[in-house]
């Protein structure tokens, strides 16, 4: 057996390997960014399933189009127009989660050796998808307002990347929000250098108080729009188990995306698409979003207070999460990867920062998620963490 | 915009391009191999959906494991053991249709330039998935008993392929069934030459009278089993819209398959998996299979009679379909691709044979499907075809 080189060059997910350790019942996981059942409108989803059964049979059971169920795409396009994006149904492809959206773009754009620019740190699943294509990943430093524009310009000039992947809103793992000013600068730079922007907006609607600035796709002028792919997902706002997300791409790229989608899985689960359609069509998304925002805002503030109370004695850098699911922590001088086994021994799990960096920097950082633990678990988990970290210094 | 080379080397699906022409209401499509609503047990599926809502919430809405829902994998493994395959749940991954199964194996095994052996003709979606990986496709000639063993041995020696992709039962597009004797020979040859067999069994349960011989995985001895990947699907026997299929792979390959699956779409739709689980758990599959077998057997015989009555005057070679969804026809001297626009003009669509051949041979063949047209449409469609073909000679 000789597996492909592509296979052997992908680093396995640190999160996934961690899961094997988490079967121990007494370990509190602050690791995975999984939406909680408490944040999901289960009754509205059951209604959407009931309408799927009564109104869209047998279509929900048969083969559909590669692009996805057209009434669903029309509804998504209408919502997008409300956010200032110029889109119609033909510009949208339904994907099986936004992980698939990233993978379709990687397949469509990247050959082995091509440079791909990513934020440092960024989403692990994106790093893996680009690695699987043999991309040469180049990292752009970031702060709380997203990526550094000067560094981005230098990188564009030196590496001429095929694309720039970024998470502008409540980024995974840092929670950072790309400022309006930088959004405009990224658009201008990308169009000037001919670099495709892949805007992954999985978390933009999960703001706690103020919505983030408009998406790059909404801000782009006619020329810049030719350089923007927009990914979004219903995993965080309706339910992850549906594996329902979507991708908007420039016309020139679209037929390649359709072909890559066809090769990947023919089309996304029709039943998932129908449930998503009926959920949106019944107007269930706004109440579901209110519920999710309230839930995550409360969880974030519980974690924030616990971190301040318990980790306040340890020199650390954190920024309050303003949306999304994550609290990013930097502990100068502490190797968080090396400490993880001790943390699990002490009954708490987190994700070390290094795997989020394509260049494997960030050894002294870590990601906590407040998405699915209870208030008690968050308090006790952070207390256990504090014990581990203070012992490590 | 510079799309990847991988993207530009894949031939778009002739079937898919055809669909654009089929919006004309008066064209009878004998082209696509789509399961008919008439062959689907909609009531049993509604019951499975109802049980998903009442019994497996909120799990059906949340993130699940990469491998797929464990009770579903256990049920599949149990069924497989009934067919003589040595499998347990850990040896199975749920895929989003068997197209994804093929794609996962292509990703896991094939680097650009690697030789991949396929039957001539074979499934278009497999040709595309391997082309997308940059495979060097090499073709093995076939007849009604599947691929030619002598040619296969020569090919293994000359090209040393990484894998052999084949459809042993009621193949798409020919309907051929690999004989028991040849199955054993393929296993022996593959193990001896270290070639991975990818057995795509999408149609094996759709036999009209006699079941096909045991699968290659069931026939393999302990050593041979290390060289067999088995793909199967519920698309043809439960419902295609669920996008529910599965893959069994040797242990050595499995962790690579898990990683490729994670990168592709994290996991398959949880709601589809739960519906599939409840369908199987309620014992609905055997009645559904009986229904589907009866339906397709009747459709096949209607088409068979029409072909004999209408095309009998045209020199042609056909073999009666004994299972599956397709009737393969060879018309020596007729270029079926060139004639297609005239056929559509005359109000009937088929799939020309050439795209099913990796080497683009087979210009005088075509595939008809009896899966979804009505009896009247089949009769009238074949009549129209006869007019087109007799005029072409």
XYZ file of C-alpha atoms in Angstrom:
786
model
C 0.000 0.000 0.000
C 1.426 3.345 -1.042
C -0.865 6.186 0.077
C -0.651 9.448 -1.869
C 1.908 12.083 -0.950
C -0.974 14.467 -0.479
C -2.251 12.224 2.290
C 1.026 11.972 4.099
C 1.729 15.701 4.116
C -1.448 16.675 5.977
C -1.066 17.071 9.688
C -3.793 15.306 11.560
C -6.010 17.570 13.603
C -4.730 18.108 17.118
C -8.347 18.533 18.161
C -9.323 15.208 16.726
C -6.466 13.337 18.349
C -7.481 14.941 21.581
C -10.956 13.462 21.356
C -9.596 10.012 21.999
C -8.504 11.267 25.412
C -11.817 12.896 26.185
C -13.823 9.745 26.651
C -12.890 9.970 30.310
C -16.061 11.281 31.895
C -14.274 13.490 34.391
C -12.458 15.626 31.827
C -14.139 18.983 31.210
C -13.692 19.844 27.543
C -13.162 23.489 26.696
C -11.630 22.292 23.430
C -14.083 21.701 20.581
C -16.060 24.548 19.048
C -19.291 22.622 18.862
C -22.638 24.408 18.945
C -24.586 23.412 22.010
C -28.037 21.837 21.856
C -29.013 24.681 24.196
C -28.314 27.182 21.399
C -30.350 25.310 18.794
C -34.043 25.883 18.145
C -35.029 22.242 18.154
C -38.770 22.889 17.952
C -38.358 25.069 14.872
C -36.196 22.364 13.317
C -38.805 19.721 14.036
C -41.391 21.924 12.324
C -39.082 22.271 9.337
C -38.729 18.481 9.217
C -42.489 18.047 9.406
C -42.959 20.481 6.503
C -40.266 18.640 4.550
C -42.331 15.474 4.955
C -45.673 17.066 4.135
C -44.705 19.573 1.444
C -41.537 18.573 -0.411
C -41.861 14.855 -0.974
C -40.582 13.032 -2.958
C -38.147 15.813 -4.001
C -36.380 15.584 -0.622
C -35.561 11.950 -1.410
C -34.448 12.171 -5.051
C -31.341 13.362 -6.839
C -31.150 17.136 -7.094
C -28.949 19.647 -8.886
C -25.222 20.025 -8.254
C -25.703 23.667 -7.230
C -28.328 22.835 -4.643
C -32.079 23.261 -4.175
C -33.017 26.406 -6.066
C -35.651 27.798 -3.655
C -33.065 27.529 -0.875
C -30.451 29.324 -2.965
C -32.990 32.052 -3.780
C -33.754 32.518 -0.118
C -30.063 32.738 0.750
C -29.445 35.220 -2.055
C -32.315 37.374 -0.782
C -30.851 37.377 2.728
C -27.424 38.276 1.350
C -28.841 41.203 -0.585
C -30.195 42.429 2.730
C -26.574 42.497 3.932
C -25.465 44.481 0.884
C -24.094 41.617 -1.210
C -25.014 41.601 -4.893
C -26.015 38.014 -5.387
C -28.659 35.920 -7.043
C -29.323 32.183 -6.811
C -27.060 31.383 -9.787
C -24.067 32.807 -7.924
C -24.524 30.411 -4.998
C -23.643 26.734 -4.482
C -24.931 24.815 -1.476
C -22.059 22.972 0.232
C -21.933 20.179 2.808
C -20.661 22.456 5.555
C -18.250 25.318 4.995
C -15.373 22.863 5.402
C -16.464 21.595 1.994
C -16.575 25.156 0.677
C -12.921 25.597 1.635
C -12.059 22.222 0.114
C -13.849 23.038 -3.161
C -11.872 26.269 -3.488
C -8.628 24.457 -2.627
C -9.373 21.878 -5.339
C -10.396 24.488 -7.850
C -7.516 26.899 -7.338
C -4.469 25.226 -5.825
C -1.812 23.040 -7.448
C 1.149 21.594 -5.520
C 3.654 24.344 -4.715
C 1.216 27.240 -5.133
C 1.467 29.857 -2.403
C -1.667 30.317 -0.268
C -1.820 33.154 2.281
C -3.506 32.542 5.627
C -3.823 34.446 8.856
C -1.591 33.471 11.758
C -3.368 31.879 13.520
C -6.240 30.484 11.414
C -8.774 27.646 11.190
C -7.153 24.203 11.319
C -9.512 22.668 8.779
C -8.440 25.264 6.231
C -4.755 24.589 6.875
C -5.425 20.894 6.287
C -7.446 21.428 3.103
C -4.711 23.588 1.585
C -1.960 21.213 2.767
C -3.806 18.332 1.134
C -3.485 20.187 -2.182
C 0.239 20.637 -1.616
C -0.033 24.393 -1.038
C 2.905 26.409 0.217
C 1.201 28.139 3.156
C 2.463 31.635 3.960
C 1.295 33.354 7.135
C 0.168 36.939 7.701
C 0.488 38.235 11.271
C -2.716 39.423 12.937
C -3.913 41.453 15.908
C -7.355 42.214 17.322
C -8.301 44.064 14.145
C -7.344 41.182 11.899
C -4.405 40.846 9.545
C -1.604 43.376 9.209
C -1.928 45.224 5.928
C 1.747 46.109 5.504
C 2.756 42.499 6.016
C 0.041 41.412 3.584
C 1.336 43.720 0.875
C 4.900 42.491 1.321
C 3.683 38.907 1.226
C 1.677 39.511 -1.977
C 4.776 40.990 -3.607
C 7.179 38.303 -2.441
C 5.072 35.147 -2.740
C 2.411 36.049 -5.332
C -0.119 33.746 -3.642
C -3.039 32.320 -5.592
C -5.416 33.156 -2.797
C -5.787 34.679 0.653
C -7.979 32.754 3.113
C -9.297 34.782 6.021
C -12.001 34.764 8.700
C -13.013 38.406 9.077
C -15.601 37.990 11.845
C -14.992 36.563 15.344
C -12.193 34.489 13.926
C -11.439 30.914 14.825
C -9.328 30.748 16.957
C -8.740 34.351 18.124
C -12.180 35.973 17.998
C -10.639 38.942 16.141
C -12.767 41.151 13.879
C -11.176 42.660 10.765
C -11.694 46.425 10.917
C -13.659 48.254 8.236
C -10.592 50.196 7.196
C -8.538 47.031 6.757
C -11.366 45.335 4.853
C -11.191 48.065 2.241
C -7.402 47.789 2.134
C -7.497 44.009 1.694
C -9.940 44.367 -1.217
C -7.830 47.004 -2.923
C -4.612 45.022 -2.477
C -6.104 41.729 -3.645
C -7.619 43.224 -6.793
C -4.370 45.037 -7.583
C -2.236 41.911 -7.129
C -4.752 39.495 -8.668
C -5.154 37.423 -5.504
C -8.436 35.627 -4.841
C -9.875 36.477 -1.404
C -11.625 33.560 0.308
C -13.785 35.142 2.985
C -14.969 32.528 5.492
C -17.848 34.060 7.401
C -18.919 31.195 9.638
C -19.437 33.361 12.731
C -20.516 36.852 11.535
C -24.109 36.503 12.694
C -23.094 35.358 16.180
C -22.290 38.839 17.515
C -22.972 39.568 21.174
C -23.825 43.266 20.962
C -22.710 44.994 17.773
C -22.697 43.400 14.358
C -19.318 43.312 12.588
C -18.600 45.596 9.607
C -20.104 44.581 6.243
C -18.549 41.550 4.553
C -15.767 42.007 2.034
C -18.170 40.853 -0.666
C -20.618 43.601 0.327
C -17.872 46.258 0.397
C -16.266 45.254 -2.906
C -16.710 47.415 -6.001
C -17.459 45.812 -9.376
C -13.820 45.060 -10.130
C -12.926 43.869 -6.632
C -15.959 41.566 -6.630
C -14.251 39.448 -9.289
C -11.670 38.544 -6.638
C -13.944 37.522 -3.748
C -15.249 34.095 -2.778
C -17.647 34.262 0.167
C -18.281 31.221 2.366
C -20.994 31.066 4.961
C -22.619 28.344 7.002
C -25.808 27.429 8.796
C -23.862 25.149 11.153
C -23.560 27.780 13.850
C -26.956 29.425 13.422
C -29.372 26.598 12.510
C -27.703 23.267 13.343
C -24.322 21.703 12.508
C -25.711 18.217 11.919
C -27.438 19.380 8.742
C -23.994 20.017 7.169
C -25.525 22.978 5.368
C -23.469 25.871 4.119
C -22.993 27.842 0.938
C -20.430 29.451 -1.270
C -20.622 32.489 -3.579
C -17.972 32.756 -6.268
C -17.220 34.964 -9.279
C -18.783 33.693 -12.535
C -15.380 32.789 -13.964
C -14.729 30.354 -11.120
C -18.253 28.974 -10.806
C -18.194 26.271 -13.465
C -15.015 24.858 -11.956
C -16.649 24.885 -8.523
C -19.670 23.028 -9.918
C -17.421 20.345 -11.363
C -15.449 19.997 -8.106
C -18.734 19.735 -6.178
C -20.002 17.060 -8.556
C -16.834 15.021 -8.079
C -16.947 15.518 -4.292
C -20.469 14.321 -3.501
C -22.814 14.968 -6.492
C -24.861 17.317 -4.329
C -25.534 17.956 -0.651
C -28.130 15.902 1.245
C -31.502 16.857 -0.236
C -33.222 16.246 3.061
C -30.827 18.619 4.861
C -31.384 21.231 2.172
C -35.172 20.937 2.426
C -35.086 21.232 6.211
C -32.921 24.345 5.841
C -35.290 25.761 3.260
C -38.386 25.247 5.397
C -36.578 26.658 8.444
C -35.762 29.864 6.551
C -39.107 30.000 4.775
C -40.991 29.882 8.091
C -39.012 32.887 9.340
C -37.381 30.795 12.049
C -33.883 32.162 11.549
C -34.260 35.528 13.305
C -35.613 34.095 16.575
C -32.993 31.322 16.354
C -30.253 33.921 15.949
C -31.511 35.968 18.912
C -31.504 32.851 21.022
C -28.004 31.813 19.912
C -26.565 35.315 20.396
C -27.958 35.547 23.923
C -26.748 32.075 24.775
C -23.178 32.545 23.507
C -22.893 36.076 24.945
C -23.788 34.703 28.368
C -21.387 31.777 28.019
C -18.592 34.122 26.911
C -19.104 36.379 29.884
C -19.099 33.422 32.291
C -15.786 32.301 30.813
C -14.418 35.828 30.844
C -15.142 36.222 34.536
C -13.637 32.829 35.326
C -10.472 33.627 33.367
C -10.081 36.967 35.152
C -10.707 35.443 38.562
C -8.598 32.315 38.173
C -5.926 33.152 35.645
C -5.522 36.780 36.676
C -2.419 35.863 38.667
C -0.749 34.244 35.695
C 0.789 36.711 33.209
C -1.537 36.341 30.267
C -2.917 38.245 27.318
C -6.575 37.885 26.425
C -9.105 39.965 24.589
C -12.795 39.738 25.425
C -14.695 37.795 22.771
C -17.288 39.999 21.071
C -18.921 37.182 19.145
C -18.399 33.603 18.013
C -17.396 30.697 20.228
C -13.813 31.194 21.314
C -11.636 32.774 23.968
C -8.006 33.095 22.895
C -5.330 33.174 25.572
C -1.611 33.868 25.372
C 0.640 32.758 28.214
C 4.115 34.108 27.471
C 6.757 31.515 28.265
C 4.371 28.568 28.679
C 4.461 25.722 26.152
C 0.777 24.905 25.940
C 1.225 21.806 23.770
C 3.670 20.246 26.231
C 1.316 21.031 29.124
C -1.766 19.499 27.569
C -1.285 15.962 28.963
C -0.983 17.478 32.455
C -4.141 19.502 31.915
C -6.038 16.394 30.852
C -4.599 14.625 33.894
C -6.018 17.497 35.949
C -9.394 17.040 34.244
C -9.602 19.840 31.676
C -8.971 19.987 27.909
C -8.148 22.908 25.612
C -6.642 23.262 22.153
C -2.976 24.339 22.126
C -2.306 27.306 19.836
C 0.494 25.922 17.666
C -1.653 23.848 15.262
C -3.563 27.004 14.275
C -0.362 28.518 12.910
C 0.656 27.277 9.467
C 4.243 27.940 10.528
C 3.717 26.213 13.885
C 4.466 29.372 15.853
C 2.243 30.327 18.784
C 3.523 27.671 21.186
C 2.522 29.867 24.131
C -1.122 30.312 23.158
C -4.269 28.275 23.509
C -7.918 28.309 22.493
C -10.796 27.811 24.865
C -14.363 27.388 23.676
C -17.339 28.489 25.715
C -19.785 26.970 23.216
C -20.939 23.813 24.877
C -19.779 23.533 28.491
C -22.179 24.419 31.317
C -21.547 27.435 33.546
C -20.337 25.108 36.292
C -18.026 23.265 33.918
C -16.565 26.523 32.626
C -15.840 27.734 36.177
C -14.352 24.439 37.322
C -12.465 23.908 34.047
C -10.776 27.297 34.204
C -9.937 26.692 37.890
C -8.223 23.431 36.937
C -6.367 25.209 34.129
C -5.098 27.837 36.546
C -3.683 25.102 38.751
C -1.857 23.542 35.816
C -0.462 26.815 34.524
C 0.660 28.204 37.852
C 2.438 24.910 38.564
C 4.161 25.167 35.183
C 5.878 28.429 35.906
C -7.767 34.085 -11.945
C -5.668 30.988 -12.511
C -7.672 27.844 -11.719
C -5.704 24.754 -10.747
C -4.381 22.394 -13.417
C -6.356 19.662 -11.713
C -9.507 21.584 -12.499
C -8.717 22.128 -16.139
C -7.828 18.513 -16.843
C -11.186 17.080 -15.794
C -13.648 16.539 -18.570
C -17.031 17.875 -17.708
C -19.762 15.259 -17.532
C -21.462 14.667 -20.845
C -24.572 13.773 -18.879
C -24.547 17.025 -17.014
C -24.091 19.137 -20.139
C -26.965 17.255 -21.614
C -29.264 18.316 -18.813
C -29.250 21.871 -20.057
C -30.905 20.586 -23.225
C -33.475 18.539 -21.378
C -35.519 21.397 -20.039
C -37.580 21.056 -23.207
C -40.705 19.319 -21.979
C -41.118 17.205 -25.104
C -37.751 15.459 -24.825
C -38.013 11.958 -23.358
C -34.906 11.342 -21.265
C -33.501 7.841 -21.300
C -30.205 9.386 -20.181
C -29.758 9.827 -16.442
C -29.611 6.843 -14.102
C -31.827 8.369 -11.474
C -33.882 6.203 -9.149
C -37.556 6.793 -9.701
C -39.913 7.966 -6.964
C -41.964 4.890 -7.950
C -39.124 2.647 -6.731
C -38.758 4.406 -3.376
C -40.641 3.441 -0.243
C -41.744 6.931 0.677
C -43.986 5.851 3.559
C -41.179 3.892 5.199
C -38.919 6.910 4.787
C -41.493 9.189 6.373
C -41.660 6.794 9.313
C -37.873 6.884 9.585
C -38.003 10.689 9.607
C -40.670 10.652 12.284
C -38.546 8.344 14.431
C -35.533 10.601 13.850
C -37.577 13.465 15.277
C -38.980 11.528 18.225
C -36.048 9.307 19.165
C -32.708 10.775 18.096
C -32.933 14.452 18.928
C -30.843 16.523 19.388
C -28.124 14.113 18.147
C -29.497 14.360 14.597
C -28.794 18.108 14.696
C -25.344 18.207 16.304
C -21.824 17.479 15.128
C -21.053 13.782 14.948
C -17.984 11.657 14.390
C -15.939 11.688 11.191
C -16.580 7.961 10.655
C -20.340 8.343 10.920
C -23.115 7.439 13.357
C -21.960 4.329 15.157
C -25.316 2.496 15.436
C -25.704 2.924 11.666
C -22.209 1.559 11.037
C -22.969 -1.387 13.303
C -26.136 -2.144 11.411
C -24.308 -1.968 8.081
C -21.530 -4.213 9.368
C -24.104 -6.747 10.532
C -25.748 -6.779 7.100
C -22.353 -7.184 5.443
C -21.499 -10.162 7.633
C -24.728 -11.707 6.348
C -23.211 -11.403 2.851
C -19.985 -13.080 3.957
C -17.868 -9.966 4.501
C -15.736 -9.860 7.648
C -16.458 -6.394 8.906
C -17.225 -4.550 12.082
C -18.263 -0.934 12.617
C -14.668 0.292 12.961
C -13.904 -0.860 9.418
C -16.664 1.312 7.928
C -16.905 5.015 7.133
C -20.207 6.614 6.180
C -19.798 8.695 2.997
C -21.954 11.335 1.337
C -22.898 9.078 -1.567
C -20.539 6.557 -3.133
C -19.231 9.312 -5.403
C -17.581 10.626 -2.244
C -16.263 7.146 -1.485
C -14.500 7.103 -4.853
C -13.202 10.616 -4.282
C -11.857 9.773 -0.812
C -9.924 6.834 -2.238
C -8.640 8.968 -5.123
C -7.427 11.568 -2.624
C -5.930 8.995 -0.330
C -4.119 6.915 -2.936
C -3.431 8.877 -6.115
C -0.729 11.430 -6.880
C -0.366 13.119 -10.290
C 0.998 10.653 -12.828
C 0.039 7.514 -10.895
C -1.502 4.796 -13.045
C -5.097 3.856 -12.176
C -6.752 0.900 -13.913
C -10.426 1.133 -14.872
C -12.805 -0.980 -16.888
C -13.598 0.098 -20.438
C -16.278 1.366 -20.201
C -16.761 2.538 -16.593
C -18.609 5.050 -14.418
C -18.047 8.637 -15.527
C -17.895 10.041 -11.991
C -14.986 7.715 -11.223
C -13.117 8.784 -14.359
C -13.561 12.399 -13.262
C -12.473 11.802 -9.660
C -9.272 10.072 -10.789
C -8.616 12.686 -13.509
C -8.969 15.403 -10.880
C -6.081 13.783 -9.010
C -3.973 13.749 -12.166
C -4.147 9.962 -12.561
C -2.905 8.254 -15.678
C -6.004 6.180 -16.474
C -5.361 2.830 -18.135
C -8.266 0.804 -19.476
C -9.020 -2.910 -19.193
C -11.302 -4.345 -21.898
C -14.519 -6.001 -20.700
C -17.267 -8.297 -21.898
C -20.509 -9.550 -20.344
C -18.552 -11.311 -17.627
C -16.578 -8.222 -16.671
C -12.944 -7.428 -17.259
C -10.536 -9.601 -19.248
C -8.110 -11.282 -16.905
C -5.263 -11.686 -19.405
C -5.418 -8.029 -20.297
C -5.528 -7.139 -16.603
C -2.397 -9.130 -15.870
C -0.509 -7.511 -18.763
C -1.661 -4.104 -17.595
C -0.551 -4.759 -13.996
C 2.880 -5.763 -15.293
C 3.282 -2.896 -17.716
C 1.750 -0.002 -15.778
C 2.030 -1.077 -12.122
C -1.174 0.813 -11.237
C -1.825 2.000 -7.710
C -5.358 0.736 -7.857
C -7.996 -1.002 -9.963
C -11.478 0.521 -9.887
C -14.271 -1.806 -10.956
C -18.046 -2.271 -10.739
C -18.562 -6.008 -10.426
C -22.372 -6.045 -10.332
C -24.727 -4.755 -13.047
C -22.076 -2.279 -14.063
C -22.677 1.299 -15.025
C -22.881 1.602 -18.031
C -22.942 -1.953 -19.423
C -24.920 -3.976 -16.884
C -22.176 -6.633 -16.952
C -21.635 -8.950 -13.971
C -18.110 -10.087 -13.148
C -18.108 -13.884 -13.063
C -17.213 -15.793 -9.906
C -14.170 -17.292 -11.597
C -12.863 -13.898 -12.668
C -13.529 -12.438 -9.196
C -11.152 -14.988 -7.716
C -8.610 -14.272 -10.448
C -8.794 -10.506 -9.882
C -8.204 -11.011 -6.152
C -5.224 -13.268 -6.719
C -3.662 -10.952 -9.294
C -4.173 -7.798 -7.225
C -2.658 -9.292 -4.070
C 0.275 -10.675 -6.062
C 0.983 -7.335 -7.772
C 0.178 -5.158 -4.743
C -2.680 -3.319 -6.465
C -5.548 -1.973 -4.377
C -8.950 -3.168 -5.649
C -11.713 -0.576 -5.337
C -14.940 -2.540 -5.611
C -17.887 -0.218 -6.273
C -21.031 -2.186 -5.494
C -23.732 0.410 -6.042
C -26.110 -1.969 -7.838
C -25.520 -5.469 -6.442
C -28.787 -5.631 -4.514
C -30.844 -4.569 -7.532
C -30.892 -7.980 -9.210
C -33.979 -8.994 -11.206
C -33.942 -12.743 -10.616
C -30.637 -14.151 -9.411
C -28.275 -12.397 -7.035
C -24.750 -11.802 -8.353
C -21.797 -13.833 -7.020
C -20.399 -12.819 -3.605
C -18.497 -9.542 -3.457
C -14.724 -9.527 -3.876
C -14.456 -8.527 -0.221
C -16.475 -11.611 0.785
C -14.407 -13.895 -1.444
C -11.007 -12.546 -0.374
C -8.750 -14.568 1.908
C -6.933 -12.896 4.800
C -4.065 -11.675 2.647
C -6.225 -10.578 -0.286
C -8.486 -8.649 2.079
C -5.640 -6.200 2.699
C -6.017 -5.142 -0.933
C -9.766 -4.568 -1.118
C -11.757 -1.373 -0.612
C -15.497 -1.983 -0.818
C -17.912 0.843 -1.669
C -21.648 0.533 -1.371
C -24.555 2.928 -1.399
C -28.105 3.371 -0.176
C -28.841 5.745 -3.071
C -30.328 3.033 -5.231
C -32.056 1.018 -2.510
C -33.307 3.577 0.033
C -33.214 7.026 -1.581
C -30.548 9.012 -3.458
C -31.440 12.363 -1.862
C -30.093 11.167 1.499
C -26.591 11.008 -0.048
C -25.900 8.010 2.139
C -23.272 5.439 1.300
C -20.360 3.705 2.966
C -16.849 2.521 2.470
C -14.909 -0.380 3.980
C -11.128 -0.186 3.793
C -8.143 -2.123 5.144
C -6.908 -0.875 8.527
C -3.705 0.491 7.021
C -5.670 2.841 4.771
C -8.390 3.777 7.243
C -6.706 6.598 9.136
C -5.899 8.299 5.833
C -9.509 7.899 4.747
C -10.686 9.463 8.018
C -8.449 12.465 7.450
C -9.605 12.864 3.834
C -13.221 12.625 4.998
C -12.612 15.259 7.670
C -11.124 17.628 5.104
C -13.940 16.933 2.635
C -16.992 17.662 4.781
C -16.243 16.890 8.489
C -18.941 14.191 8.429
C -22.035 13.291 6.436
C -25.391 14.917 7.199
C -26.407 13.654 10.649
C -30.059 13.882 9.748
C -29.545 11.711 6.650
C -27.603 9.197 8.723
C -30.324 9.024 11.368
C -33.042 8.548 8.758
C -30.970 5.747 7.219
C -30.443 4.198 10.633
C -34.134 4.222 11.533
C -35.033 2.869 8.086
C -32.716 -0.103 8.576
C -33.587 -0.543 12.246
C -37.293 -0.827 11.415
C -36.564 -3.644 8.980
C -37.738 -1.531 6.046
C -34.902 -2.438 3.735
C -36.053 -5.895 2.655
C -39.538 -4.809 1.553
C -37.972 -1.740 -0.109
C -35.560 -3.978 -1.999
C -38.339 -6.308 -3.146
C -40.258 -3.327 -4.423
C -37.244 -1.825 -6.209
C -36.251 -5.155 -7.789
C -39.760 -5.727 -9.132
C -40.001 -2.176 -10.416
C -36.653 -2.162 -12.235
C -37.119 -5.697 -13.596
C -40.407 -4.621 -15.157
C -38.908 -1.417 -16.540
C -35.976 -3.350 -17.993
C -38.236 -5.804 -19.718
C -40.371 -3.005 -21.184
C -37.231 -1.428 -22.588
C -35.923 -4.761 -23.807
C -39.107 -5.429 -25.766
C -39.086 -1.921 -27.217
C -35.460 -2.238 -28.298
C -36.124 -5.586 -29.965
C -39.245 -4.334 -31.681
C -37.937 -0.964 -32.837
C -34.196 -1.343 -33.172
C -34.262 -4.937 -34.360
C -33.836 -3.770 -37.957
C -30.711 -1.792 -37.104
C -27.553 -3.942 -36.729
C -26.930 -3.719 -33.016
C -25.441 -5.615 -30.119
C -27.218 -5.666 -26.776
C -27.299 -7.914 -23.781
C -30.375 -8.147 -21.598
C -29.904 -6.315 -18.318
C -30.102 -8.725 -15.367
C -30.068 -6.025 -12.720
C -29.312 -2.361 -12.175
C -30.636 0.541 -14.225
C -29.015 0.413 -17.638
C -29.358 -1.045 -21.105
C -26.135 -0.857 -23.090
C -26.335 -0.783 -26.874
C -23.654 -0.997 -29.541
C -24.410 0.212 -33.048
C -21.399 -0.658 -35.198
C -20.544 2.187 -37.544
C -22.782 4.798 -35.902
C -21.182 7.767 -34.113
C -23.554 8.146 -31.191
C -22.021 11.378 -29.913
C -22.413 13.095 -33.278
C -26.005 11.896 -33.527
C -27.081 13.119 -30.106
C -28.213 16.606 -31.187
C -30.428 14.974 -33.840
C -31.873 12.616 -31.244
C -32.690 15.519 -28.969
C -34.211 17.293 -31.970
C -36.339 14.168 -32.448
C -37.354 14.303 -28.779
C -35.258 11.632 -27.067
C -32.037 11.751 -25.020
C -29.453 9.079 -24.264
C -25.847 9.096 -23.078
C -23.271 8.462 -25.834
C -20.797 5.725 -24.975
C -17.507 7.531 -25.524
C -17.363 9.459 -22.209
C -17.524 6.145 -20.314
C -14.225 5.104 -21.853
C -11.142 6.634 -20.245
C -9.478 6.348 -23.642
C -12.523 7.823 -25.401
C -13.112 4.678 -27.436
C -16.654 3.306 -27.804
C -17.895 5.983 -30.194
C -20.491 3.529 -31.560
C -22.112 2.704 -28.230
C -24.694 4.320 -26.006
C -26.342 3.906 -22.635
C -30.071 3.932 -22.060
C -31.580 3.985 -18.600
C -34.928 2.444 -17.815
C -34.866 3.768 -14.254
C -37.228 6.706 -14.337
C -39.189 6.925 -17.601
C -42.759 5.599 -17.751
C -43.638 2.570 -19.882
C -45.150 4.885 -22.511
C -42.079 7.108 -22.518
C -39.774 4.120 -22.903
C -41.785 2.824 -25.890
C -42.035 6.191 -27.585
C -38.431 7.114 -26.755
C -37.026 3.948 -28.304
C -39.285 4.477 -31.364
C -37.828 7.952 -31.812
C -34.308 6.558 -31.412
C -34.959 3.971 -34.103
C -35.955 6.752 -36.486
C -32.787 8.673 -35.776
C -30.500 5.658 -36.139
C -32.065 4.222 -39.273
C -31.805 7.655 -40.891
C -28.116 7.785 -39.930
C -27.162 4.694 -41.851
